mmCIF file of C-alpha atoms and ligand atoms in Angstrom:
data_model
loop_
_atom_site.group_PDB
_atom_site.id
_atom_site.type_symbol
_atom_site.label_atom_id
_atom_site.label_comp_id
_atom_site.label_asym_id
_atom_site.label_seq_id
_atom_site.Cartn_x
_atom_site.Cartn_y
_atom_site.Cartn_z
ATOM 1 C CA UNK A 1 0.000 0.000 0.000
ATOM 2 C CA UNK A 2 1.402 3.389 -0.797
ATOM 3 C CA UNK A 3 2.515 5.439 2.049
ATOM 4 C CA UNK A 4 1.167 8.124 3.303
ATOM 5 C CA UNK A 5 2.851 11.891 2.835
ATOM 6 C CA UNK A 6 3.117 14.079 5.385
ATOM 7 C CA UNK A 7 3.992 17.526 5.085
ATOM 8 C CA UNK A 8 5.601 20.059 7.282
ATOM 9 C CA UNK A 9 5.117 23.710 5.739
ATOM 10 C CA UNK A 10 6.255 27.258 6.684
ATOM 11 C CA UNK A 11 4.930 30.615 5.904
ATOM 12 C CA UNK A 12 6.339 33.511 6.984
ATOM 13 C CA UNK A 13 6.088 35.941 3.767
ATOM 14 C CA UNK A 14 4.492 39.218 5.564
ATOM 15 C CA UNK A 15 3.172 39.049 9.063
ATOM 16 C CA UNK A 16 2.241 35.403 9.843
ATOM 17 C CA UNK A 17 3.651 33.286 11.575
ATOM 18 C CA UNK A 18 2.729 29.884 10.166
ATOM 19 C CA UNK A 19 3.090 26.133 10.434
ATOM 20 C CA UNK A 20 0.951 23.257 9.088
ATOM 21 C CA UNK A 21 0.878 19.825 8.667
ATOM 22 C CA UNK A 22 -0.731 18.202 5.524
ATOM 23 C CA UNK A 23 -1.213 14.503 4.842
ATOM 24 C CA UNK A 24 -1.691 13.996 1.082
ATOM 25 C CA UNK A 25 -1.210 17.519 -0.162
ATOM 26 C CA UNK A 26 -4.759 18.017 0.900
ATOM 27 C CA UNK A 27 -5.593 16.528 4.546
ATOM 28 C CA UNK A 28 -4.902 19.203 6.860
ATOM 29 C CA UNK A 29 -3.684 18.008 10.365
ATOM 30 C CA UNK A 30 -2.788 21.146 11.952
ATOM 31 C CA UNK A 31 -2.740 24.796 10.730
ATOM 32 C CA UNK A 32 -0.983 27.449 13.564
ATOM 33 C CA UNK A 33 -1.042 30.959 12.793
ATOM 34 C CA UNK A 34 0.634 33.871 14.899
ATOM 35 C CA UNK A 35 -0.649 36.991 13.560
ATOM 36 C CA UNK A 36 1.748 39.784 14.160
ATOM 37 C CA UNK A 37 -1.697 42.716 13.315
ATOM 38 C CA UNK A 38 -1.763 43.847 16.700
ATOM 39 C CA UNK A 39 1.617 44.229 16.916
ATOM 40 C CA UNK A 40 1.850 46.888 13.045
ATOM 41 C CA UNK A 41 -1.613 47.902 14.188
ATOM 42 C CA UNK A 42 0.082 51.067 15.622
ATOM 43 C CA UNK A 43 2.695 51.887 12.846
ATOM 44 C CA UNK A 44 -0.264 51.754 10.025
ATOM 45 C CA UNK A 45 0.847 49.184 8.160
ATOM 46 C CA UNK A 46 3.509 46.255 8.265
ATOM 47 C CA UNK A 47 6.765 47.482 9.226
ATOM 48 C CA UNK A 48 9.293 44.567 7.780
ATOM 49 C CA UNK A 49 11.979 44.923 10.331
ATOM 50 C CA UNK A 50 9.431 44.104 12.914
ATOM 51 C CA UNK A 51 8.162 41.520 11.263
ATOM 52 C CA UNK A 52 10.952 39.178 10.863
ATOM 53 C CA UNK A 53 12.011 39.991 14.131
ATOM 54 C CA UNK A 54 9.113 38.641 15.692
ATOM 55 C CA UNK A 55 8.986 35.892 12.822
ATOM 56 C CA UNK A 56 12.464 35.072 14.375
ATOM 57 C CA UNK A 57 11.000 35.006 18.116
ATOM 58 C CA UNK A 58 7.546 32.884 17.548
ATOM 59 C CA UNK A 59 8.697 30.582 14.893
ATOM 60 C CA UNK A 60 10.468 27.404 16.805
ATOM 61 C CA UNK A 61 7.461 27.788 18.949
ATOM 62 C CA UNK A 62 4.625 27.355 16.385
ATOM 63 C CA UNK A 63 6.405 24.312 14.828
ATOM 64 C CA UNK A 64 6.197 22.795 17.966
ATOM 65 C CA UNK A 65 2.516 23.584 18.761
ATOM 66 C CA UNK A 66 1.683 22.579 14.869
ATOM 67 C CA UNK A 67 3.221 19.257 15.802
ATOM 68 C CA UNK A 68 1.336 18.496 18.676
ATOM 69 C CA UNK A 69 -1.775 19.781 17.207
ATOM 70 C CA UNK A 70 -1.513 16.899 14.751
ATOM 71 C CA UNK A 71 0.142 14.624 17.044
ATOM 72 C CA UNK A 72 2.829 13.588 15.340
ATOM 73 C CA UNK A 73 6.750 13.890 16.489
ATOM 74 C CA UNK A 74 9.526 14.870 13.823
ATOM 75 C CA UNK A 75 10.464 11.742 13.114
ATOM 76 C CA UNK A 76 7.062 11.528 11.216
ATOM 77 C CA UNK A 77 7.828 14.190 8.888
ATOM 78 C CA UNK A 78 8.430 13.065 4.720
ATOM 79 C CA UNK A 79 9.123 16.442 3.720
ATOM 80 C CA UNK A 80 9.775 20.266 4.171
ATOM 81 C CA UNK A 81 7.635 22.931 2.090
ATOM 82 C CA UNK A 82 8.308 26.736 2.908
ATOM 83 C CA UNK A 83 7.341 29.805 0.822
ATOM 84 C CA UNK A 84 10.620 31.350 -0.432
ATOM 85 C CA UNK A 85 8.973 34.295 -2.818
ATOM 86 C CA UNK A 86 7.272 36.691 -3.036
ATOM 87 C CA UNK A 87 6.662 38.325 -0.381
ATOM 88 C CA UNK A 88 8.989 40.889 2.255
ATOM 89 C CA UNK A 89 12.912 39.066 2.287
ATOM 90 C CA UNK A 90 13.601 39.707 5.753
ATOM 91 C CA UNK A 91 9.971 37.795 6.404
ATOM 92 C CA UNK A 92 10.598 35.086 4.244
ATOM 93 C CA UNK A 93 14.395 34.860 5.149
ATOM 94 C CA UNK A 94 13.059 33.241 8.744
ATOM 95 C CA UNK A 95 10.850 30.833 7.496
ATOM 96 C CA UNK A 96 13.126 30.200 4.820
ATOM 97 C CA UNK A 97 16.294 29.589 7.078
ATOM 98 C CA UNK A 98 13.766 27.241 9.818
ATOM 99 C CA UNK A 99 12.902 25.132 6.297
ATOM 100 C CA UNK A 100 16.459 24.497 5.307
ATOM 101 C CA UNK A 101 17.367 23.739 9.192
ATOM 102 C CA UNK A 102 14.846 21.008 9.291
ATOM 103 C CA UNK A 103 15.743 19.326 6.064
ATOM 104 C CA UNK A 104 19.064 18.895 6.913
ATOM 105 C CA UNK A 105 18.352 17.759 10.250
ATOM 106 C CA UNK A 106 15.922 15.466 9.575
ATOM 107 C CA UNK A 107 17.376 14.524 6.099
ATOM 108 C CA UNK A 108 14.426 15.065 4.144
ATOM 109 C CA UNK A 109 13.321 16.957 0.599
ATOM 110 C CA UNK A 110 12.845 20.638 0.921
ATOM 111 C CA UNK A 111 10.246 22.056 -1.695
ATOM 112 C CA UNK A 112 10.590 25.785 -2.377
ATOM 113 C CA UNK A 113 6.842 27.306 -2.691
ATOM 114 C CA UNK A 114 5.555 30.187 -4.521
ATOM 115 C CA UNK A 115 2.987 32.247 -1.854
ATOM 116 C CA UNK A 116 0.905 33.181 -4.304
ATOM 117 C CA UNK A 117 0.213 29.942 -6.392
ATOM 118 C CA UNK A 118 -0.108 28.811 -2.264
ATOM 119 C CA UNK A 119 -3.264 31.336 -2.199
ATOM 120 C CA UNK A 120 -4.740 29.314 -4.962
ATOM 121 C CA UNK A 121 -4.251 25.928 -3.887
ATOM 122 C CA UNK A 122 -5.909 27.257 -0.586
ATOM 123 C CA UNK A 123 -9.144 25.682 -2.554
ATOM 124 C CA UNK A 124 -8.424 22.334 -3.179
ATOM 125 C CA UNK A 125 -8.215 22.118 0.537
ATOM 126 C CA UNK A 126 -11.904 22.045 1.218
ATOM 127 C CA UNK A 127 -12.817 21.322 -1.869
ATOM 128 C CA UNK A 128 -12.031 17.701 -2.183
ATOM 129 C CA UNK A 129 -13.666 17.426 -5.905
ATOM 130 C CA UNK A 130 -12.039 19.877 -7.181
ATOM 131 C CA UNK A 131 -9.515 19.433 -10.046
ATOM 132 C CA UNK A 132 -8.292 21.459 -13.152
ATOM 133 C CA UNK A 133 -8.751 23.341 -15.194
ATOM 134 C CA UNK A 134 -10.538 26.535 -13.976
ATOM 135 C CA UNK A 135 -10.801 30.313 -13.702
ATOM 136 C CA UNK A 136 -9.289 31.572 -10.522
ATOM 137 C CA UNK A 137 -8.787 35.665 -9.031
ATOM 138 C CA UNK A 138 -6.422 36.060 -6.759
ATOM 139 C CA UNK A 139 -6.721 39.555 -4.769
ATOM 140 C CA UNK A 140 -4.611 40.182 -1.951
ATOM 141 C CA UNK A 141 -2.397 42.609 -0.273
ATOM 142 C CA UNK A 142 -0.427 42.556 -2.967
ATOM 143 C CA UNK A 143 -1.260 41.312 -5.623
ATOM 144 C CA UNK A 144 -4.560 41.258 -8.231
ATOM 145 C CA UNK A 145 -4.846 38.815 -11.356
ATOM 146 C CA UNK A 146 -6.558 36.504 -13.095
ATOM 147 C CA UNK A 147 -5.313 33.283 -13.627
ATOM 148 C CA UNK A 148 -6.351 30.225 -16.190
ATOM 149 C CA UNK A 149 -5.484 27.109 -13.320
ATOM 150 C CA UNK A 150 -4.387 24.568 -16.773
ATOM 151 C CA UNK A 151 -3.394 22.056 -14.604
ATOM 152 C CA UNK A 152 -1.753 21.505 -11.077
ATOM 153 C CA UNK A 153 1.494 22.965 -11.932
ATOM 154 C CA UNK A 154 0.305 25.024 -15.109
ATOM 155 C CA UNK A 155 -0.980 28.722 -15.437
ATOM 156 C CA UNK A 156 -1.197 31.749 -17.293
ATOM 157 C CA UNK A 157 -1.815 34.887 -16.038
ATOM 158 C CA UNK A 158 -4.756 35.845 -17.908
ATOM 159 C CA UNK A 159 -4.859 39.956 -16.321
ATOM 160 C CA UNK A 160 -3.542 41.561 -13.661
ATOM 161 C CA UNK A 161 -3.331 45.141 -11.296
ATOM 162 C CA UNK A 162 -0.921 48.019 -13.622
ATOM 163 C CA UNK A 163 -0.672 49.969 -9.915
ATOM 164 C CA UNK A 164 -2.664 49.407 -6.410
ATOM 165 C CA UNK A 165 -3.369 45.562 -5.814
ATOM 166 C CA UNK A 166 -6.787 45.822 -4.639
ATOM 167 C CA UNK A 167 -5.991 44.888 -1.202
ATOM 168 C CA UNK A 168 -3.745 47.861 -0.974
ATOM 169 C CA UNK A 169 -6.951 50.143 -1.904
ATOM 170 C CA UNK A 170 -8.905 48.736 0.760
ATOM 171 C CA UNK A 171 -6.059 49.219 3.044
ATOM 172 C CA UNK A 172 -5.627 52.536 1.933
ATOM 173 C CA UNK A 173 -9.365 53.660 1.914
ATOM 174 C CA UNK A 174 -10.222 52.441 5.305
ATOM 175 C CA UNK A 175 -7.034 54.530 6.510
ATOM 176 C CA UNK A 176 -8.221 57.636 4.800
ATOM 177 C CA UNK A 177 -11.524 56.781 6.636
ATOM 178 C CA UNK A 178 -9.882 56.367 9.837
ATOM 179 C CA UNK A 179 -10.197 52.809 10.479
ATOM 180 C CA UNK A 180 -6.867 52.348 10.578
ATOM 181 C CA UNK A 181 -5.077 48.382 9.735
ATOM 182 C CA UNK A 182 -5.748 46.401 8.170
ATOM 183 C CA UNK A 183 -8.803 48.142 6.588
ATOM 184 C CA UNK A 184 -10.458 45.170 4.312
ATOM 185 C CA UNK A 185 -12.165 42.846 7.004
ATOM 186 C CA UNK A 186 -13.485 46.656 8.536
ATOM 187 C CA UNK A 187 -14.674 48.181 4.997
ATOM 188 C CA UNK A 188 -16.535 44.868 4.847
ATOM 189 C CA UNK A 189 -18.157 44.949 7.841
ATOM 190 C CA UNK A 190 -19.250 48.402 7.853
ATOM 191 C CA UNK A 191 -19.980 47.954 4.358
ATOM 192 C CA UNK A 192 -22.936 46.100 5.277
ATOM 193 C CA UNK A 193 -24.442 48.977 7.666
ATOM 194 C CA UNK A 194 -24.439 51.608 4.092
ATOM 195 C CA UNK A 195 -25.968 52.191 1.157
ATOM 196 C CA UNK A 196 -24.100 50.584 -2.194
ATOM 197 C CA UNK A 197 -25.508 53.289 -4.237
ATOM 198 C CA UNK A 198 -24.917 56.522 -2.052
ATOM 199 C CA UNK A 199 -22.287 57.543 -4.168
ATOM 200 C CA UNK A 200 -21.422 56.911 -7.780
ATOM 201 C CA UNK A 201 -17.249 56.424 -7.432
ATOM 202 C CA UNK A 202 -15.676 55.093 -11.479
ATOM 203 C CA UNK A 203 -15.293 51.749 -11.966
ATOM 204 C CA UNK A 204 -12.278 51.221 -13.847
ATOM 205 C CA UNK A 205 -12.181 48.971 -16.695
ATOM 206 C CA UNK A 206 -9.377 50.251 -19.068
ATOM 207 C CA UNK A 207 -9.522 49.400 -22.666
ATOM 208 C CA UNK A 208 -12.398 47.420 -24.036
ATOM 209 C CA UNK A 209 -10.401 43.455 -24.130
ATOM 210 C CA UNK A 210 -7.830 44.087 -21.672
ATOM 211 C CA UNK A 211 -8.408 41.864 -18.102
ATOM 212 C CA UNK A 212 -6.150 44.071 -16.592
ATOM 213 C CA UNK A 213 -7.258 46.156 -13.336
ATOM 214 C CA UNK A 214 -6.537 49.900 -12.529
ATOM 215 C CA UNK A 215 -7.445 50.678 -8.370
ATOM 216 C CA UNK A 216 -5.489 54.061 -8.281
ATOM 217 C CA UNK A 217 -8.292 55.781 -9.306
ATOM 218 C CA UNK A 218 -11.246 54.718 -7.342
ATOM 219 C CA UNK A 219 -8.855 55.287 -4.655
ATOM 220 C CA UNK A 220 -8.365 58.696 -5.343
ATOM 221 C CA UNK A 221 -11.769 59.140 -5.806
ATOM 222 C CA UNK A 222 -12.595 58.007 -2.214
ATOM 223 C CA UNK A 223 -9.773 60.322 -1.113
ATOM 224 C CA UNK A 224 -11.297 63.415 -2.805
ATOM 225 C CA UNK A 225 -14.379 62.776 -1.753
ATOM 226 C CA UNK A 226 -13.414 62.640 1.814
ATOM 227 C CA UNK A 227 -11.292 66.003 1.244
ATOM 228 C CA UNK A 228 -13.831 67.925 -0.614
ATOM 229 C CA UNK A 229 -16.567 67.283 2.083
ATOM 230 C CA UNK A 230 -13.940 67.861 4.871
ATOM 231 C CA UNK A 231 -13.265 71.430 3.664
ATOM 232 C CA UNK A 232 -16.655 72.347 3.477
ATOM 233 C CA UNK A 233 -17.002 70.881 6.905
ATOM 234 C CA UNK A 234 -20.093 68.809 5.183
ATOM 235 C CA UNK A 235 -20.248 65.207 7.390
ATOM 236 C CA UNK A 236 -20.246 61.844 5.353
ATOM 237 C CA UNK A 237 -21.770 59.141 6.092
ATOM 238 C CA UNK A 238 -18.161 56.494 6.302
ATOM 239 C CA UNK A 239 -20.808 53.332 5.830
ATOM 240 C CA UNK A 240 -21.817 55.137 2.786
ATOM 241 C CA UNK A 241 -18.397 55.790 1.089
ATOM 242 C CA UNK A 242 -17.346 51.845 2.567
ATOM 243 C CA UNK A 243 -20.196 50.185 0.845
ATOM 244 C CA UNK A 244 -20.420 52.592 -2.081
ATOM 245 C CA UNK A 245 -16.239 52.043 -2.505
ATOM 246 C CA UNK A 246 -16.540 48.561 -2.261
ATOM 247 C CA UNK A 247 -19.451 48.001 -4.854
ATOM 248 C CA UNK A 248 -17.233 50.061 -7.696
ATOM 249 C CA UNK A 249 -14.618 47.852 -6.552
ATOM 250 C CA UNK A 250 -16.655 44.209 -6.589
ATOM 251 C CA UNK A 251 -18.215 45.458 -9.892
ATOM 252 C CA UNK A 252 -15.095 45.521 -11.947
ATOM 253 C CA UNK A 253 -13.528 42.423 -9.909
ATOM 254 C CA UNK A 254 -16.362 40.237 -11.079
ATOM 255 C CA UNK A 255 -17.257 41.410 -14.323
ATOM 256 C CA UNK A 256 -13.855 41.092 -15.264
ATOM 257 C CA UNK A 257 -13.450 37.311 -14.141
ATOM 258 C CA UNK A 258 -16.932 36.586 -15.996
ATOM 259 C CA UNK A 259 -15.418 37.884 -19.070
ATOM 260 C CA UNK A 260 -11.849 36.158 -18.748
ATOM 261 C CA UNK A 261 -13.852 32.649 -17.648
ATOM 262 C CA UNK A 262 -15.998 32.858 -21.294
ATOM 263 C CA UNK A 263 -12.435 33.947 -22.983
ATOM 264 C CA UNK A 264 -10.503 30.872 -21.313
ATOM 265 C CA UNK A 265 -14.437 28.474 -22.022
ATOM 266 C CA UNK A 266 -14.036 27.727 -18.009
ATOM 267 C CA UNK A 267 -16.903 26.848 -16.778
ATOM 268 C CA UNK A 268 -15.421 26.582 -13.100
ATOM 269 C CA UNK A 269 -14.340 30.144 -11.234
ATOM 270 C CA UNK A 270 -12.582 30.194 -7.465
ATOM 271 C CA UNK A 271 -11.413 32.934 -5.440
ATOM 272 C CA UNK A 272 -7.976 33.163 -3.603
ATOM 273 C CA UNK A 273 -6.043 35.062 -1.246
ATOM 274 C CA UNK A 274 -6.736 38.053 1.672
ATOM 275 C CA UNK A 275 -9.384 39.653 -0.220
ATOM 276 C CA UNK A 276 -11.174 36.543 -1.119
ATOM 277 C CA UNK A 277 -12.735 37.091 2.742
ATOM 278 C CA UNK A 278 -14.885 39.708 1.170
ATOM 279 C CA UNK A 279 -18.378 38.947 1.096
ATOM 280 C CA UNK A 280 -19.800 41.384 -0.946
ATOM 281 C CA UNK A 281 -17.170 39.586 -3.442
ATOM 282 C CA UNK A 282 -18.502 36.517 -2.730
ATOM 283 C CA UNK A 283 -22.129 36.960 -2.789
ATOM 284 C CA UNK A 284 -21.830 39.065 -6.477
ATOM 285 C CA UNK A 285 -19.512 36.437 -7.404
ATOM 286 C CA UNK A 286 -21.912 33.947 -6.475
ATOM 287 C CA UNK A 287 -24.757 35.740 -8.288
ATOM 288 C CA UNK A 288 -23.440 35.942 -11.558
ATOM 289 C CA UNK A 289 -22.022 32.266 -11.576
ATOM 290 C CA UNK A 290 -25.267 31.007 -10.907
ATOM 291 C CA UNK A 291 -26.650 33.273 -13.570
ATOM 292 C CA UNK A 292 -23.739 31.866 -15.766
ATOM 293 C CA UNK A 293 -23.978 27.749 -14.917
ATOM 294 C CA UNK A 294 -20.527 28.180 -13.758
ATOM 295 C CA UNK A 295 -19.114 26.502 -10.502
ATOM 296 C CA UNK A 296 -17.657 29.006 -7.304
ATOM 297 C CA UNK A 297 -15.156 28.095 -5.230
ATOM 298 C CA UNK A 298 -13.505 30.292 -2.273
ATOM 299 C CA UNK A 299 -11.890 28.785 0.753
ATOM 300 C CA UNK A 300 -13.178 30.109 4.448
ATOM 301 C CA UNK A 301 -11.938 32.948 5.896
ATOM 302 C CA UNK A 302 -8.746 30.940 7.875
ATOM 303 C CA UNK A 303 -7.530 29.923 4.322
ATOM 304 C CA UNK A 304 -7.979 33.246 2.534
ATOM 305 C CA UNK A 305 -5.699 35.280 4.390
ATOM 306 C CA UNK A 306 -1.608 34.029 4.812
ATOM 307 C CA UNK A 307 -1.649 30.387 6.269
ATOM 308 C CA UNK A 308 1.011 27.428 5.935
ATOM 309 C CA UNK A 309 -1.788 24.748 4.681
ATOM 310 C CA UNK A 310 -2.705 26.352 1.775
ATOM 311 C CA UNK A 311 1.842 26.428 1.178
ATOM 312 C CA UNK A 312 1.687 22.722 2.315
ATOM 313 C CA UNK A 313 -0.970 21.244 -0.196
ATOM 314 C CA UNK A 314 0.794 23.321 -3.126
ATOM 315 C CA UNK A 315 4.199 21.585 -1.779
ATOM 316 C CA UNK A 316 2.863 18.721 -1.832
ATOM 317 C CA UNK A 317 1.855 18.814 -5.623
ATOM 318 C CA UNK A 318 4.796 20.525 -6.597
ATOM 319 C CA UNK A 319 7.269 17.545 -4.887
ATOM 320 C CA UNK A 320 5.283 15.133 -6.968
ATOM 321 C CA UNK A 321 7.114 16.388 -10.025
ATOM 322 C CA UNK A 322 10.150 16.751 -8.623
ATOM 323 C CA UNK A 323 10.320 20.080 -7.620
ATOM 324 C CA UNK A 324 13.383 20.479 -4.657
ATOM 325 C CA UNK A 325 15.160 23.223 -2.927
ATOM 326 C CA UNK A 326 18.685 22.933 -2.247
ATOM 327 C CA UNK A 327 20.424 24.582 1.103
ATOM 328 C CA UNK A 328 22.200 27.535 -1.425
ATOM 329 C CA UNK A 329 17.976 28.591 -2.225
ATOM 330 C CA UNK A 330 17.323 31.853 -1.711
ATOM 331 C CA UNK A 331 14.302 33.984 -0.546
ATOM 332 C CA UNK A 332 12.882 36.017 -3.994
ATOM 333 C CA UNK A 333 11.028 39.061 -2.719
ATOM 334 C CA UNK A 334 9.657 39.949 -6.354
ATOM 335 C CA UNK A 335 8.700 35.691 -7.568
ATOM 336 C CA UNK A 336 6.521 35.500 -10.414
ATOM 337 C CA UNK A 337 3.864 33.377 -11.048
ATOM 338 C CA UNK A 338 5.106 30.070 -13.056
ATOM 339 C CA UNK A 339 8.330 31.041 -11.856
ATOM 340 C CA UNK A 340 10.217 28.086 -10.414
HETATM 341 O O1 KG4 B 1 -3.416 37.366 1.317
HETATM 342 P P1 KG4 B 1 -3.200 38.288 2.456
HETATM 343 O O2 KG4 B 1 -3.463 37.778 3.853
HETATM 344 O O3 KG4 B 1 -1.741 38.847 2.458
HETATM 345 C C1 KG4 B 1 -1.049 39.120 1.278
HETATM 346 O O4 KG4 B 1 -0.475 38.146 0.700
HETATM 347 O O5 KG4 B 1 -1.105 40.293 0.858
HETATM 348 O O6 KG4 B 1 -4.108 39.573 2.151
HETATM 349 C C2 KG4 B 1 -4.179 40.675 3.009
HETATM 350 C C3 KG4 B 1 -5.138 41.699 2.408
HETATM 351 C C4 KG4 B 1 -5.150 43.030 3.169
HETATM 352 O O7 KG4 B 1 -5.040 44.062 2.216
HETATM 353 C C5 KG4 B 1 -6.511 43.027 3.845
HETATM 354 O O8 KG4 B 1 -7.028 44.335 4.055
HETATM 355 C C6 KG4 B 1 -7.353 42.235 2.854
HETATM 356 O O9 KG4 B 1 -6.499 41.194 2.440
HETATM 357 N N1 KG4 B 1 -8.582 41.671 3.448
HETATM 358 C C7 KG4 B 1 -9.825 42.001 3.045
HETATM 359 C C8 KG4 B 1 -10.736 41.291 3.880
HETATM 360 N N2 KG4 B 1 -9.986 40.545 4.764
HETATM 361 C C9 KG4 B 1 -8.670 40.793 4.478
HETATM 362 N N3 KG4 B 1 -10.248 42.822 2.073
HETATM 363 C C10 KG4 B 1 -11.577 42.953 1.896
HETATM 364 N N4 KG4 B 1 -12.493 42.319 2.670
HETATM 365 C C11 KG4 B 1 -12.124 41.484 3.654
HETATM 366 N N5 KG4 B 1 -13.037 40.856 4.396
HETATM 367 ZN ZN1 ZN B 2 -0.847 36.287 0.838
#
């Protein structure tokens, strides 16, 4: 009987601290996050010296705890995945460095993961049926595009953001607003207390075939708006501008994947990464798949924002052909997708 393959991943790209263990590329045994939010909270935003410093202190610590969590000892362990791009390098340097320490101590394969293929694989956790191909947009702190999902180690980047990655413009909205960070789960929630049509900001959609996506400007046009009333000490209503923002925003997100899916003839669309949590993306996404006979996929809220599971399951399908990290691999801050 073929054995079993257990998985020991590591994310550390930003600012989470993360272990998992994954039987089978898609069995998840344990999945410990330490989220460092509190700790940028104050600064605004993710400081990166910070972050690997406290990477460095809470690391050695959430291996153990994922361990335990799954019950199993080190001696259990097949294999190593860690994410090694893109993300900050003093981040990913920590995780990077723990990956290559427990390979070599435990003589087993390392497998270098890409964090943002690792967003998209999130799916095929909970989603035990499903397979390739499909349509899948992946929005996240850094990073927006749409990706044709060919086959488990196969894309093509189908569109993407030319300036703010539209988790950047909710970041960057809800600090104009005074909500402070991170802004998305809190433009969501108070999203849902305003009106969607209160106020009419563009909805970018650049030339007529391109799946590209432009955010600068809608976030500019929240900032003006803000401004303008400010000076004329006129109030606004913040659920208002959240729920009017994120509509413009959600428009052009789904419209655009609708298009790209009947471009590509997919007939099955998923969701990936931070801004995947949305649900005002998830419900319109929802809508017009129905309305379309397509299939929606999103993973809950634990695997849409950074986790280790979602690194383990894609380092898991990339060690099954053959993909290896040696102990002179390096941490790429700017990785591409495709790019091994
Ligand atoms: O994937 P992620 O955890 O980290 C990156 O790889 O960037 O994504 C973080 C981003 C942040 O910009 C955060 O504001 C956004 O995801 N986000 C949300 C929601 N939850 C997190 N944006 C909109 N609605 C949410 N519910
Ligand atoms: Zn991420």
């Amino acid at each position: 009987m073929k054995k079993d393959l257990i998985t020991l991943a590591i994310e550390t790209s930003c600012d989470e601290t993360s272990v998992a263990i994954v039987k089978n590329g898609r069995e998840v045994l344990s999945n410990s996050i330490y989220s460092q939010i509190d700790i940028h909270t104050k600064f605004g935003g993710v400081v990166p010296e910070v972050a690997s410093r406290n990477h460095l202190e809470k690391i050695s610590q959430i291996v153990d705890i994922s361990l335990k969590e799954a019950n199993l000892e080190f001696k259990d362990i097949d294999m190593i995945a860690t994410t090694y791009g893109p993300g900050l390098v003093g981040a990913l340097l920590v995780g990077l460095s723990t990956a290559k320490a427990l390979a070599y101590a435990l003589d087993i394969p390392l497998v270098p993961v890409n964090h943002i293929e690792g967003h998209i694989f999130a799916n095929f956790i909970e989603h035990k049926e499903l397979e390739p191909p499909f349509l899948c947009l992946v929005v996240s702190g850094g990073h927006t595009h749409l990706i044709d999902v060919k086959n488990y180690n196969e894309y093509e980047i189908i569109g993407k953001t030319r300036d703010d990655a539209v988790g950047e413009a909710y970041d960057k909205v809800a600090r104009t607003l005074g909500l402070g960070y991170p802004g998305g789960s809190k433009i969501d929630k108070l999203a849902k207390q305003g009106d969607k049509n209160a106020i009419n900001f563009t909805r970018t959609y650049l030339e007529k075939d391109t799946f590209d996506f432009s955010f600068s400007g809608i976030k500019s046009g929240v900032l003006n708006y803000v401004n303008n009333n400010k000076q004329k000490n006129i109030d606004i209503n913040i659920e208002d501008v959240a729920a009017s923002f994120q509509e413009s925003v959600v428009d052009v997100l789904t419209d655009k994947t609708m298009m790209a899916a009947k471009k590509c003839k997919r007939n099955k669309i998923a969701i990936a990464g931070g801004v995947a949590a949305n649900s005002r993306l998830r419900e319109v996404m929802l809508e017009k798949c129905k309305k379309e006979g397509y299939e929606f996929y999103y993973p809950s809220i634990k695997l849409c924002t950074d986790n280790a599971a979602m690194i383990g399951c894609l380092g898991y399908y990339d060690y099954i052909i053959g993909a290896r990290g040696g102990l002179e691999l390096n941490a790429i801050p700017n990785l591409k997708i495709g790019d091994k």
